Coordinates of C-alpha atoms in Angstrom, one line a residue:
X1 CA -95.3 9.1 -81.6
X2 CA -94.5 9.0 -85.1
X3 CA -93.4 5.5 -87.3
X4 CA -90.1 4.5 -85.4
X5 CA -88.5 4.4 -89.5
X6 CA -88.8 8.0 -90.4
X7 CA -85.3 9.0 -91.8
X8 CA -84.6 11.4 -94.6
X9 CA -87.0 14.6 -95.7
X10 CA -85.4 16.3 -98.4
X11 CA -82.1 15.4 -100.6
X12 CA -80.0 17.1 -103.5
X13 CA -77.9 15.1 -106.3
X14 CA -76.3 15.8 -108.7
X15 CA -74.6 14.8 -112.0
X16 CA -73.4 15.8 -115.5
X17 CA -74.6 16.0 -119.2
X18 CA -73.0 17.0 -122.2
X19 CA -74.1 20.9 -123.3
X20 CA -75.3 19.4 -126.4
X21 CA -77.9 17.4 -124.5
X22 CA -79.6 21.4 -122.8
X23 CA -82.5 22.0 -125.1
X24 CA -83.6 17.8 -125.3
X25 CA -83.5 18.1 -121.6
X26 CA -85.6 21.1 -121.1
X27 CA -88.3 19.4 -123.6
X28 CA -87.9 16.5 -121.9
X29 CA -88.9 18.0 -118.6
X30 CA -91.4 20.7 -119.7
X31 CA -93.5 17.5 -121.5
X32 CA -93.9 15.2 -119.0
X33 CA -94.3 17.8 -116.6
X34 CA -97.4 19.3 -118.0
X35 CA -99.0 16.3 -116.9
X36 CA -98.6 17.8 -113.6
X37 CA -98.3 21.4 -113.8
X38 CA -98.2 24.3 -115.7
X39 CA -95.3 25.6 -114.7
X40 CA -92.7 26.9 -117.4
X41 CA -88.6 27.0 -117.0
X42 CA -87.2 30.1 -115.4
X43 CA -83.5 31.9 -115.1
X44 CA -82.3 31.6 -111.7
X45 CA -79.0 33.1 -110.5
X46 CA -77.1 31.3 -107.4
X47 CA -74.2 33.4 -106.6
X48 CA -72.9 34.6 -110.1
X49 CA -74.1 31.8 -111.9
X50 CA -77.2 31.6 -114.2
X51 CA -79.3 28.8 -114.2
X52 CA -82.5 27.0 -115.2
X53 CA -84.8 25.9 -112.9
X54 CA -88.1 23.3 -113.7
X55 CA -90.4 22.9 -110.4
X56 CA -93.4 21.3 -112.6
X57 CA -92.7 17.8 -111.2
X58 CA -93.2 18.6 -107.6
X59 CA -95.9 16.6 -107.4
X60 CA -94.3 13.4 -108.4
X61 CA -91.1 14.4 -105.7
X62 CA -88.7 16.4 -107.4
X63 CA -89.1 19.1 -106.3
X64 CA -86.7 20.9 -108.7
X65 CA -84.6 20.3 -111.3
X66 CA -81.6 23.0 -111.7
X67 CA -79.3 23.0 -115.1
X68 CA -76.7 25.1 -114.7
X69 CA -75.1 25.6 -118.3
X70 CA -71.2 25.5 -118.3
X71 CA -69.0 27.8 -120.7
X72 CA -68.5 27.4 -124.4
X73 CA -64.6 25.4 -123.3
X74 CA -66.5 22.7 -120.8
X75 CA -67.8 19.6 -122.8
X76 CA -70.5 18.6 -120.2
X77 CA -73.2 20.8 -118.2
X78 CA -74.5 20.5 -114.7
X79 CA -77.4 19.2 -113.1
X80 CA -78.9 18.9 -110.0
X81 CA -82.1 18.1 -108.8
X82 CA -84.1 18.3 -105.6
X83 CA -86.0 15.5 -104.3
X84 CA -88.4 14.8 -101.5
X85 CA -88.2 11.0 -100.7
X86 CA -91.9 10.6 -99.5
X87 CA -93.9 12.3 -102.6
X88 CA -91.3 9.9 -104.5
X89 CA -92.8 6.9 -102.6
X90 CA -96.5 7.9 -102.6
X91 CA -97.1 11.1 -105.5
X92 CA -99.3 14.0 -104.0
X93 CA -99.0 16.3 -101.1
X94 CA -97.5 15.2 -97.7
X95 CA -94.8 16.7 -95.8
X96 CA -94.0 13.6 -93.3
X97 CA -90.3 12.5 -93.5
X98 CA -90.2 8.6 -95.4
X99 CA -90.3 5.6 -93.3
X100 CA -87.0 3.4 -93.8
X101 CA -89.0 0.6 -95.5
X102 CA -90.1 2.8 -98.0
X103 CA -87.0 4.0 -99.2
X104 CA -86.5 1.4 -101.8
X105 CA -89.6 2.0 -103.4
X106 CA -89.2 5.6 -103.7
X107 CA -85.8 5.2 -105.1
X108 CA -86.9 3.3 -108.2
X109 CA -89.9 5.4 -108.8
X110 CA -87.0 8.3 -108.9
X111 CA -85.4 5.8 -111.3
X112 CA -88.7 5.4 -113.3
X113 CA -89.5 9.1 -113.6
X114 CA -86.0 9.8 -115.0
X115 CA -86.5 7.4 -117.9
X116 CA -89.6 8.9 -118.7
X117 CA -88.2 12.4 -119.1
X118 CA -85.3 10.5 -121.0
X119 CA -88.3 9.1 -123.1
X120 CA -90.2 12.9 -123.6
X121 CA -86.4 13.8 -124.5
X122 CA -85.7 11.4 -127.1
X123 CA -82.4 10.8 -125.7
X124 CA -80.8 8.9 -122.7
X125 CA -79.5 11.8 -120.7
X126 CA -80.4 11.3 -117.6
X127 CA -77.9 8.7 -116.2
X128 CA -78.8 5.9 -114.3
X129 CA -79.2 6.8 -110.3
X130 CA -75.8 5.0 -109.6
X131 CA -73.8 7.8 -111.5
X132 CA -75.7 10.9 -109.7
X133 CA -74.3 11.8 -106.3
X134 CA -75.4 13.4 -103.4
X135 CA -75.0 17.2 -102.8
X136 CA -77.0 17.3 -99.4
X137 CA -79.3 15.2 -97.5
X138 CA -81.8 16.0 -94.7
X139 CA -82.3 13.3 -92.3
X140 CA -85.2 13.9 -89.7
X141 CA -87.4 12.0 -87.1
X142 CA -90.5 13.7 -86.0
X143 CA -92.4 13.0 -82.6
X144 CA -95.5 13.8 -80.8
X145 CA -94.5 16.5 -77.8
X146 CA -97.5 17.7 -75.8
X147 CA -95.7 20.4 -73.3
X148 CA -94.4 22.8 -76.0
X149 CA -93.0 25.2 -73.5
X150 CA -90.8 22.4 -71.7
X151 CA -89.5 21.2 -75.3
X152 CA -89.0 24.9 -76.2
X153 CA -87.0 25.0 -73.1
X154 CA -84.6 21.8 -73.4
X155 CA -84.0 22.9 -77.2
X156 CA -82.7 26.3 -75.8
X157 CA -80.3 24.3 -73.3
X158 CA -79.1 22.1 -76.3
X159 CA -75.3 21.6 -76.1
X160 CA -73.6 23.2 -79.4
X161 CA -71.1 20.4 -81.3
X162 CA -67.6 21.7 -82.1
X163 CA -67.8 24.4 -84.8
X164 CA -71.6 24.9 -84.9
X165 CA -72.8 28.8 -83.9
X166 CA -76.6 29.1 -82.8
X167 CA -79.2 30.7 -84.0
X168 CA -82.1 31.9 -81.5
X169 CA -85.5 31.5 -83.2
X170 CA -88.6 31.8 -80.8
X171 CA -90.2 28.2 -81.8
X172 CA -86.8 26.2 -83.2
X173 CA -82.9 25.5 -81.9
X174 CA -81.0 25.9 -85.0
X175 CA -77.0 25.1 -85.2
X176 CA -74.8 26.1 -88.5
X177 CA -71.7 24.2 -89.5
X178 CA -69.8 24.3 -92.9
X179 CA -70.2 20.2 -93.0
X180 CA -74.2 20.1 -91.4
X181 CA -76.8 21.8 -89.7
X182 CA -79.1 20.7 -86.2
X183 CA -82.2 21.7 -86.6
X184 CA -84.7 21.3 -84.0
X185 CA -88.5 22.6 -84.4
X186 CA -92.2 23.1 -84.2
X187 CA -93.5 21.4 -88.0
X188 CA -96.9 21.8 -86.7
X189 CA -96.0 25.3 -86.2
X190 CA -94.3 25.6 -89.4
X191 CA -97.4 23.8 -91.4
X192 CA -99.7 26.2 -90.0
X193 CA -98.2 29.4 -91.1
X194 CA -98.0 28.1 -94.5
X195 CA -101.1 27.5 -94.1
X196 CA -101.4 23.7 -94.7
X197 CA -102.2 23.3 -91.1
X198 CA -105.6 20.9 -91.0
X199 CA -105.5 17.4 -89.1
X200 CA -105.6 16.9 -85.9
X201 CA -102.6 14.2 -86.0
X202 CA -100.4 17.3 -87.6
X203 CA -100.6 19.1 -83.8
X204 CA -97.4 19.1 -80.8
X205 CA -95.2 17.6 -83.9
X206 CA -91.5 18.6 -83.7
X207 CA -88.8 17.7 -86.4
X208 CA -85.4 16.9 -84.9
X209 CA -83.4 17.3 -88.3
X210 CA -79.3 16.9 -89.3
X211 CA -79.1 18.6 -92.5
X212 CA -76.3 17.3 -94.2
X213 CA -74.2 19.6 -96.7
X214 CA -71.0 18.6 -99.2
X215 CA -68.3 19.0 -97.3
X216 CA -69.8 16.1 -94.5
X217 CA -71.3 14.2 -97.5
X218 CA -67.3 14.2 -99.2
X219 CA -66.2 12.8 -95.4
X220 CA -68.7 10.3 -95.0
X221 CA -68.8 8.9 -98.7
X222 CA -65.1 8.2 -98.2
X223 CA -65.9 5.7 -95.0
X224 CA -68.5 4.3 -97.0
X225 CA -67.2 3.8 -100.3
X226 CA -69.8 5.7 -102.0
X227 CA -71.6 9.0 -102.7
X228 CA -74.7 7.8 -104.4
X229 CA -77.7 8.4 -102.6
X230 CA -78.4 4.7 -102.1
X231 CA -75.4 4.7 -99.6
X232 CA -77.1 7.6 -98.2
X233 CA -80.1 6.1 -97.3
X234 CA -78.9 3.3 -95.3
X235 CA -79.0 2.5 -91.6
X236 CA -75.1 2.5 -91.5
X237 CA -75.3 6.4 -92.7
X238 CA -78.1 7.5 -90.8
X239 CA -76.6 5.8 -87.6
X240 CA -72.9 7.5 -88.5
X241 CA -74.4 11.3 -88.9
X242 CA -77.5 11.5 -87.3
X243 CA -77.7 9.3 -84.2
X244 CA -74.1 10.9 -84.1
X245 CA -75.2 14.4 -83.9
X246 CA -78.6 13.8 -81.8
X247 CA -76.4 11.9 -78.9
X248 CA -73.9 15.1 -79.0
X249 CA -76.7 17.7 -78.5
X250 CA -79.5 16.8 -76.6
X251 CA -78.6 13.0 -75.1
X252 CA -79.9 10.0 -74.9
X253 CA -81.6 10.0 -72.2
X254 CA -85.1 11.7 -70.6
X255 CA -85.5 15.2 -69.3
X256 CA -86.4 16.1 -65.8
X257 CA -87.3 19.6 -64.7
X258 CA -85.0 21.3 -62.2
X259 CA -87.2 20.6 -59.0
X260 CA -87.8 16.8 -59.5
X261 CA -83.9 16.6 -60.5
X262 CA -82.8 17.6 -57.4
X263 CA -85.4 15.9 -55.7
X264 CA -84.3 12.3 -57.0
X265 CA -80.5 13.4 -56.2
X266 CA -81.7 13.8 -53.0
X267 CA -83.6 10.3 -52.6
X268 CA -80.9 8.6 -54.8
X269 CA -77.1 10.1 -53.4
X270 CA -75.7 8.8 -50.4
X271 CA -72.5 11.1 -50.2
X272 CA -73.5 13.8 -49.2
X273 CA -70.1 14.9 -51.3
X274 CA -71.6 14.1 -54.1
X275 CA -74.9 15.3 -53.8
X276 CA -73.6 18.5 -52.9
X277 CA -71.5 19.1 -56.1
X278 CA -74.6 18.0 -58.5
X279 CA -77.3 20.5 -56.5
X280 CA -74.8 22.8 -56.9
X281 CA -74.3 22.7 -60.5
X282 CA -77.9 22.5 -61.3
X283 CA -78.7 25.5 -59.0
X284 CA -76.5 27.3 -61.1
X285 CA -77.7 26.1 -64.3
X286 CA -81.1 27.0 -63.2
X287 CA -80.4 30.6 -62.0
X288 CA -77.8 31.8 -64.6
X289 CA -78.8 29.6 -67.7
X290 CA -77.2 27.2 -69.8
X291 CA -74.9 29.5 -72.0
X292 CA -73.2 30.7 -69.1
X293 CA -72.6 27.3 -67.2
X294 CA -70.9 26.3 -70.6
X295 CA -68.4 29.0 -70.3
X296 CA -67.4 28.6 -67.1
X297 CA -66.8 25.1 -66.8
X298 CA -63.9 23.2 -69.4
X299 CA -64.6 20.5 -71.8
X300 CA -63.6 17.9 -68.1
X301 CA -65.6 19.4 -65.6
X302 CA -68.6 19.3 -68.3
X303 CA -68.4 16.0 -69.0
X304 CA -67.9 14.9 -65.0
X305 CA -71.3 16.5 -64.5
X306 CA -73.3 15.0 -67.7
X307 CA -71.8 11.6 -66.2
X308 CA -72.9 11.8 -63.0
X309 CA -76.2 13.0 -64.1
X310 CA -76.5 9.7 -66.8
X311 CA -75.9 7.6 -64.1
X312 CA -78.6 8.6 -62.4
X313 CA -80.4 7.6 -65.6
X314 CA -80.8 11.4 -66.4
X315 CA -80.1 14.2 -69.1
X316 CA -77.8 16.8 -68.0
X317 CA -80.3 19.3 -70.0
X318 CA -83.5 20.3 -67.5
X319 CA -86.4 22.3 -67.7
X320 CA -88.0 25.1 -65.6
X321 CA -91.5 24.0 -64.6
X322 CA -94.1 23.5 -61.6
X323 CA -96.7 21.2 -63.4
X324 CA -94.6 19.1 -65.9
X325 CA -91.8 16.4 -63.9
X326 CA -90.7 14.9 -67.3
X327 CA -89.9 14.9 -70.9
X328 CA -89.7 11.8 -72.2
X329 CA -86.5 11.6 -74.9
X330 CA -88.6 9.9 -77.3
X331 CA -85.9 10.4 -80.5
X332 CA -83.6 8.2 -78.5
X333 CA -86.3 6.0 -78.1
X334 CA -86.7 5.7 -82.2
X335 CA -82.4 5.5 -82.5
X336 CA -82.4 2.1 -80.2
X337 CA -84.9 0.9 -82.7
X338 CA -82.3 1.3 -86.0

């Protein structure tokens, strides 16, 4: 198993300049970048507007920066920038998500690097990383899972949140929203077609990830006073969006395949009521498949049978297999932890 701190892969913030300020920034940028890279500033289009986009600080953890120059009757410009919280706590290639205690660090080297391009700029631009706020963040938590098929199986059975619509991929359970997105998959798979795949400890890892977008960001920032990404990366925030979600989808408790299931409902249930209602439910589960024990059953009779299952101390979601008994729900595991 991974550090038991992971928390946040990827975020986007945001703030504004005044139009003046473009071409100070873009030297700015392309000089301390050049350090690092070669790479020039390009015209992008998002939709129907035109920006510029700067990915020669990758290295150091921003992944991009993206200035989107507003019309000739808007004093100030737009600019938002993509970070990677690990690289912005240690510079250089990884792709694991940042440990908690970390956070801090990486936060004021964000700080530090924004100066600098201030410096290269000649002109205090950049604001200070209390006035930017946050556009979108990724929080993630990756573990070590050794029966692929199994986890393949229980992400195919997760339960879909009120307004989320799944996507089928063969190696990931992916969930759309307008405020976030669930994202469960196979990094090592991932790493290895891009072709970064090389050490041994990068095998059997999958990311369970809650991909946070604006609209959630605007709900939460109200509860917590704040939409700075500070706020953001707090336990108080991570507990309110992503424990949230991960409890809603997949549980909190371990995984059982259909035979030992109703093999410990046997050796467990003394009504034989009881026992009959649960073996009867699973059987169904098992022949027809999730999706369709979802539709027939209401919101009640769903819940009646995930409770009946938890207190039996397991997951209402089970697995098809001969060999493999149990998954253990080691997320859950990791969220008793924060």
């Amino acid at each position: 198993m991974y550090g038991a701190d992971e928390m946040i892969d990827t975020a986007t913030i945001f703030t504004f300049i005044e139009n003046n300020f473009l071409d100070e920034l873009c030297r700015g940028l392309i000089s301390y970048g050049n350090y690092y890279s070669k790479n020039r500033i390009y015209n992008r289009k998002r939709y129907s507007e035109i920006y510029y986009s700067y990915t020669g600080l990758m290295y150091l953890g921003i992944t991009e920066v993206r200035i989107f120059k507003r019309s000739f009757y808007c004093e100030k410009s737009f600019v938002e920038m993509k970070i990677r919280l690990n690289r912005l706590y240690e510079s250089g290639y990884c792709w694991e998500v940042i440990r908690y205690e970390n956070i801090k660090k990486a936060l004021d080297n964000l700080q530090r690097y924004m100066k600098i391009i201030n410096g290269y700029a000649k002109r205090n631009i950049l604001p200070n990383l209390n006035r930017w706020h946050v556009k979108r963040v990724d929080y993630a938590i990756d573990v070590k899972c050794d029966n692929k098929q199994e986890v393949y199986r229980i992400f195919k059975a997760a339960s879909e949140p009120t307004g989320l619509k799944m996507k089928d991929y063969p190696t990931s359970c992916y969930m759309v929203g307008k405020g976030v997105n669930i994202n469960f998959y196979d990094k090592s798979a991932q790493l290895e077609n891009s072709g970064v795949f090389h050490l041994d400890s990068e095998r059997n890892v999958f990311r369970f990830e809650v991909q946070v977008k604006k609209i959630k960001i605007y709900e939460v920032g109200r509860k917590l006073g704040a939409y700075t990404l500070k706020m953001f990366c707090t336990q108080e925030a991570f507990k309110q969006i992503y424990a949230r979600y991960y409890e809603k989808t997949l549980g909190l408790l371990d995984f059982y395949s259909f035979r030992c299931a109703i093999k410990r409902i046997e050796e467990r249930i003394c009504s034989t009521k009881r026992k009959n209602y649960l073996v009867a439910h699973i059987k169904i589960i098992q022949k027809m498949g999730y999706f369709y024990w979802y539709s027939i059953n209401t919101k009640a009779q769903k819940n009646r049978f995930k409770k009946s299952m938890a207190e039996l101390g397991m997951s209402w979601i089970m697995f098809e297999s001969d060999s493999v008994d149990t998954i253990e729900n080691k997320v859950a595991k990791i969220l008793e932890e924060f």
